PDB file of C-alpha atoms in Angstrom:
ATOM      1  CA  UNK K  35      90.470 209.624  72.830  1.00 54.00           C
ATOM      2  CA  UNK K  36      86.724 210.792  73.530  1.00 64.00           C
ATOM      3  CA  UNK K  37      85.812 208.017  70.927  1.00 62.00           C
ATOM      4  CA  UNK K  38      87.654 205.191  72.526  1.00 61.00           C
ATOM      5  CA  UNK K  39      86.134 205.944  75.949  1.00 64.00           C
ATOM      6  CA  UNK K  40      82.620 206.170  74.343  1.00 55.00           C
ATOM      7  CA  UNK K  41      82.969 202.837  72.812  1.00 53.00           C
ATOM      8  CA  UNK K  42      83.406 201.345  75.932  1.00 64.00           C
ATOM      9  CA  UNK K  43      81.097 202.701  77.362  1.00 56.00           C
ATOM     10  CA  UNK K  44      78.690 201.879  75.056  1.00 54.00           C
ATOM     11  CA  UNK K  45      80.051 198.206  75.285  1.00 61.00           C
ATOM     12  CA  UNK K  46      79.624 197.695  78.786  1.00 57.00           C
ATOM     13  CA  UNK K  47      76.346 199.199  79.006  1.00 57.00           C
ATOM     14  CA  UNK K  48      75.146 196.288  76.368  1.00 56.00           C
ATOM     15  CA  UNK K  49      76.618 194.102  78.046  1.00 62.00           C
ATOM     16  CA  UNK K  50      75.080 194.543  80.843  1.00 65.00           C
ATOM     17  CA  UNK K  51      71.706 194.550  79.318  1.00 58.00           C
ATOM     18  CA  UNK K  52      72.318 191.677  77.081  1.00 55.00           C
ATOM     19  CA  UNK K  53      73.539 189.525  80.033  1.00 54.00           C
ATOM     20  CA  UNK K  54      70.354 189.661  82.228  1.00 55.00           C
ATOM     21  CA  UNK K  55      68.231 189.287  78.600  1.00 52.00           C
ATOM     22  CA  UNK K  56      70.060 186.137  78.334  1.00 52.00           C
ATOM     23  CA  UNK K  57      69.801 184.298  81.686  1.00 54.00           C
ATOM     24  CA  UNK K  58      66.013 185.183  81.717  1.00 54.00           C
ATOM     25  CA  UNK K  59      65.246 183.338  78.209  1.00 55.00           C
ATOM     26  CA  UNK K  60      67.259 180.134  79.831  1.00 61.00           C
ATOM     27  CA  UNK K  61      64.400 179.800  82.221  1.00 63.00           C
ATOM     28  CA  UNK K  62      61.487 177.420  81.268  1.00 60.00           C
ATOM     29  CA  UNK K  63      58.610 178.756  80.954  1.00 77.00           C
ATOM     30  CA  UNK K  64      55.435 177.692  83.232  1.00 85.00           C
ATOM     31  CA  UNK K  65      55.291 175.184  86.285  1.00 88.00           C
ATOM     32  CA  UNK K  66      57.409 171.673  85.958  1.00 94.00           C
ATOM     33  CA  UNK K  67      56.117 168.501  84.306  1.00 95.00           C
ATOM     34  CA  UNK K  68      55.267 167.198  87.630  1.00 95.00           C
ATOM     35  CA  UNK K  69      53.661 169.829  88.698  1.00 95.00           C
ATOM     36  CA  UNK K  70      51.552 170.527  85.190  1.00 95.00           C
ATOM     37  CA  UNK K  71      50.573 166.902  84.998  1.00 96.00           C
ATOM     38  CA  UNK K  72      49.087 167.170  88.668  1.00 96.00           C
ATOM     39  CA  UNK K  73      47.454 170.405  88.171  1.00 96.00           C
ATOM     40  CA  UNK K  74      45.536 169.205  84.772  1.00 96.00           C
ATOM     41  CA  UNK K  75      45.035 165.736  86.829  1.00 96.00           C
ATOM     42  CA  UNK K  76      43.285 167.918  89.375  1.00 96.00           C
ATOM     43  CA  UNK K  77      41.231 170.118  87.438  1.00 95.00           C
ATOM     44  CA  UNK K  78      40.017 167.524  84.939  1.00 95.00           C
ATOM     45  CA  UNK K  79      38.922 165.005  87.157  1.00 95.00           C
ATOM     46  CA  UNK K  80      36.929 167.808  89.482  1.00 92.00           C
ATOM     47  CA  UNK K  81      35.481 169.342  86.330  1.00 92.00           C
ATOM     48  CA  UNK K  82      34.545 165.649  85.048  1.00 91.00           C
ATOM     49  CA  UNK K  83      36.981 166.446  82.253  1.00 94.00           C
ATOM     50  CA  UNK K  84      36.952 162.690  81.158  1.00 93.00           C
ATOM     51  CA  UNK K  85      38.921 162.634  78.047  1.00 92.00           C
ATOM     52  CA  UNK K  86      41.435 165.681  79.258  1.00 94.00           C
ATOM     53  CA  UNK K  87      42.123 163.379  81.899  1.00 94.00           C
ATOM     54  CA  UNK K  88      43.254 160.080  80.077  1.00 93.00           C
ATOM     55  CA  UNK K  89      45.988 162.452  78.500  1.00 92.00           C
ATOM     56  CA  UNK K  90      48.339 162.362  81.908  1.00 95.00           C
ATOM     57  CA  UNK K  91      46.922 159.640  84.078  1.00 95.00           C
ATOM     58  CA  UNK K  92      47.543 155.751  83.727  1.00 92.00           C
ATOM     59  CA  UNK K  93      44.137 153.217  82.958  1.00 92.00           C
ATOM     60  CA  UNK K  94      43.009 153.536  85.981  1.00 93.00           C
ATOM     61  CA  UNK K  95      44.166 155.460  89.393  1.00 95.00           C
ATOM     62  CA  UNK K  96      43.790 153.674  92.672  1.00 95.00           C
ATOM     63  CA  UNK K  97      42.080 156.399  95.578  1.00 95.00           C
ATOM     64  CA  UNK K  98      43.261 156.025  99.182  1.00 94.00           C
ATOM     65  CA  UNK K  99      40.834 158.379 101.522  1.00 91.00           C
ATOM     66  CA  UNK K 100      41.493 157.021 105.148  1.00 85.00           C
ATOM     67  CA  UNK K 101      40.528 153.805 105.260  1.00 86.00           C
ATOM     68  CA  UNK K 102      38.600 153.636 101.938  1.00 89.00           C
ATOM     69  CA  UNK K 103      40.116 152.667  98.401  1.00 93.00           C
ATOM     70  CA  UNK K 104      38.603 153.818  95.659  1.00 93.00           C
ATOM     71  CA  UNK K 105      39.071 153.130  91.616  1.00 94.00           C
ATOM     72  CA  UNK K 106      38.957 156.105  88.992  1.00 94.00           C
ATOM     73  CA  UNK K 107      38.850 154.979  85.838  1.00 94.00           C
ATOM     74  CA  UNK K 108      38.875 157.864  83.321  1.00 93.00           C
ATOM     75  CA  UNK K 109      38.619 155.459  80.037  1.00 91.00           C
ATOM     76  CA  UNK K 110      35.270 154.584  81.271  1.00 92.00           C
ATOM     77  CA  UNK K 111      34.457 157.243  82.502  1.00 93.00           C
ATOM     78  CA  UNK K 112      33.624 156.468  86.083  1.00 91.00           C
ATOM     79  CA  UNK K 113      34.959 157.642  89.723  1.00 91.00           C
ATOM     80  CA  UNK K 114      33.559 155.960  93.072  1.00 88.00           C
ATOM     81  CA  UNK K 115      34.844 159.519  94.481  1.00 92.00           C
ATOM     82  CA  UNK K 116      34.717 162.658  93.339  1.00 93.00           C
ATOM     83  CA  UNK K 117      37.572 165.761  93.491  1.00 93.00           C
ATOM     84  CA  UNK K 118      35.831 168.761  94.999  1.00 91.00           C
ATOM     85  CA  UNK K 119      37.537 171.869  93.791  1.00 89.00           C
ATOM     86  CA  UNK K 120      39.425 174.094  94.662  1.00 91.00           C
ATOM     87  CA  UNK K 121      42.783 172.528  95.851  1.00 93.00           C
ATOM     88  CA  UNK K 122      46.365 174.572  97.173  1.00 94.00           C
ATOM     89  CA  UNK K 123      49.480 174.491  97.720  1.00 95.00           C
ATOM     90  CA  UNK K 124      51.719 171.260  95.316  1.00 96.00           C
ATOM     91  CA  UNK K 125      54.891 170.558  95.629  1.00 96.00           C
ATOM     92  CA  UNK K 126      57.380 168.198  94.565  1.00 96.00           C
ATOM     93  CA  UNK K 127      58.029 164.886  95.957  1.00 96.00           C
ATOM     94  CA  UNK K 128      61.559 162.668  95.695  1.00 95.00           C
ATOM     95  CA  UNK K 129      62.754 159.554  96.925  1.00 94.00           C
ATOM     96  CA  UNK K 130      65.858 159.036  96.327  1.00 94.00           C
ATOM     97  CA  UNK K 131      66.222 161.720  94.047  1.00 92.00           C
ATOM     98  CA  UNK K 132      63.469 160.433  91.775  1.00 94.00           C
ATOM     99  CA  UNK K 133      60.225 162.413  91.322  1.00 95.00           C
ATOM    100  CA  UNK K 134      57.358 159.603  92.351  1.00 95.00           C
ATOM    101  CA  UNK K 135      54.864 162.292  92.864  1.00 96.00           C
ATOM    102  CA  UNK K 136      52.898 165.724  94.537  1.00 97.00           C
ATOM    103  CA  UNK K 137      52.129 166.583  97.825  1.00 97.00           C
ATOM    104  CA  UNK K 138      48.508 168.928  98.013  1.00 96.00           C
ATOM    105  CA  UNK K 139      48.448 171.122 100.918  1.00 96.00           C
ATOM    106  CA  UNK K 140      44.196 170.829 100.737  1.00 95.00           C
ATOM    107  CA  UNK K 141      41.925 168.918  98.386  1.00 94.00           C
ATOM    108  CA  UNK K 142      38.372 167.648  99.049  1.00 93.00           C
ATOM    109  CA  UNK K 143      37.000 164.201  98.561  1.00 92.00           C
ATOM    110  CA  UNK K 144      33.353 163.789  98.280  1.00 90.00           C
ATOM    111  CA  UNK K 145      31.906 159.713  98.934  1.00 86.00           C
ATOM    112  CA  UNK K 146      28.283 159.771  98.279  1.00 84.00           C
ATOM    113  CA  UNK K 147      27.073 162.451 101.214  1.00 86.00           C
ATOM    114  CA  UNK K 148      30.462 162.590 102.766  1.00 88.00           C
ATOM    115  CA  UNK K 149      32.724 165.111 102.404  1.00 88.00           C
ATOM    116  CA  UNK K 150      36.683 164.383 103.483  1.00 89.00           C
ATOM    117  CA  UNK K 151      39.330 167.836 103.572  1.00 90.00           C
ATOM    118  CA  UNK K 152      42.843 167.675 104.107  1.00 92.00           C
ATOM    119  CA  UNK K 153      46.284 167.452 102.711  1.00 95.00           C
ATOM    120  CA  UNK K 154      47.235 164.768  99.962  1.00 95.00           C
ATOM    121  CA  UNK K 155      49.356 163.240  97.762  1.00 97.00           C
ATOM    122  CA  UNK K 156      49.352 162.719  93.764  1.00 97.00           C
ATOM    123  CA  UNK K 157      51.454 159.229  93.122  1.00 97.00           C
ATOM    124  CA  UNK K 158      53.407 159.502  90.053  1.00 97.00           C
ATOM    125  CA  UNK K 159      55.278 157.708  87.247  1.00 95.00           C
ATOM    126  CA  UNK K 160      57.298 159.111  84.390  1.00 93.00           C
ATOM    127  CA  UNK K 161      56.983 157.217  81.013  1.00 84.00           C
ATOM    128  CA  UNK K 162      58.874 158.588  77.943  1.00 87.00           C
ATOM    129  CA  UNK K 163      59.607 161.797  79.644  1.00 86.00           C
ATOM    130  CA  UNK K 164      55.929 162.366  80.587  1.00 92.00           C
ATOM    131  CA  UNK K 165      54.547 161.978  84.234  1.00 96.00           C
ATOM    132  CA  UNK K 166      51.284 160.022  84.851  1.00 96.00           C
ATOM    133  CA  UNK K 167      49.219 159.852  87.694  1.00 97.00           C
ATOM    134  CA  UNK K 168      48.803 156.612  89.002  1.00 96.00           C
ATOM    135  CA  UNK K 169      47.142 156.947  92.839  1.00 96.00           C
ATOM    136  CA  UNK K 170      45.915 159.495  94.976  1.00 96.00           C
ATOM    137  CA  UNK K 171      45.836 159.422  98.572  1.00 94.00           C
ATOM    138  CA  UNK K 172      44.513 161.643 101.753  1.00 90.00           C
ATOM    139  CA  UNK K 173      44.192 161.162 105.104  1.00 79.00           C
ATOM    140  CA  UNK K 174      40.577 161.450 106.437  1.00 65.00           C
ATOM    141  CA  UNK K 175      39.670 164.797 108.084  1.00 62.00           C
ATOM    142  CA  UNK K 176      35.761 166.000 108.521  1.00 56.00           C
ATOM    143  CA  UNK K 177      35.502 169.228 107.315  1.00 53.00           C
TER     144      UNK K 177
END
C-alpha cells in the first residue's frame, strides 16, 4: 500500500515540475520581429552601421521631423539626418490588426546644428515574414 501511495506521489510531484518546464520552452525567445527589426534599425543607423542597416530597412527610408522630410539611403550610404542615440520606450503599432510599425517614446534627430527630441514612430512593412523599415517620423520638439 506504502508503494502505491509513493508512486503517486512521486507522479504528481513531476508533474508538476514538468508542466511549468513545458509552458516556459513554448515562449519565444527575445523581443518580436517588429520590435528586433526597429531596435537594429535604430542602433545601426545612429552608429552609422551602413551595411547592418540594409539588412531590415527598404532602399531608401523617407524622414518626417516636423515640417522637414528627409531621405536615408543606407545603399549609398548617406542620411540628410542623423539618429542621436540613445532612444526608449517601442512598442507595437496595428491598424486594423496589421503590424505597420513602432511607436518610440524618445529619439533625437540631429539637422546640421539642430537638434529635435521627442516621441516617434518607425513605419513598417512585412515582406516574406520579415519587417522592413520604410519611414520614420517625429514631431518637432527643441530639446
Amino acid at each position: 500500500m506504502r508503494m502505491g501511495r509513493a508512486a503517486i506521489f512521486v507522479s504528481v510531484a513531476l508533474s508538476m515540475l514538468v508542466a511549468p518546464l513545458a509552458a516556459h520552452a513554448q515562449q519565444p525567445a527575445g523581443p518580436p520581429p517588429q520590435i528586433q527589426a526597429t531596435q537594429t534599425f535604430l542602433m545601426t543607423w545612429g552608429s552609422q552601421k551602413w551595411d547592418e542597416m540594409k539588412a531590415v530597412t527598404t532602399d531608401t527610408v523617407a524622414v518626417k521631423v516636423g515640417s522637414g522630410v528627409y531621405t536615408l539611403a543606407p545603399a549609398a550610404h548617406k542620411s540628410d539626418v542623423q539618429l542621436t542615440l540613445p532612444f526608449r520606450g517601442l512598442s507595437t503599432v496595428r491598424t486594423d490588426g496589421k503590424i505597420t510599425g513602432v511607436k518610440v517614446d524618445e529619439m533625437a534627430f540631429k539637422t546640421g546644428d539642430k537638434e529635435t527630441r521627442g516621441p516617434g514612430m518607425v513605419d513598417l512593412k512585412e515582406e516574406n515574414g520579415e519587417f522592413r523599415v520604410t519611414g520614420v517620423s517625429a514631431a518637432s520638439t527643441q530639446p
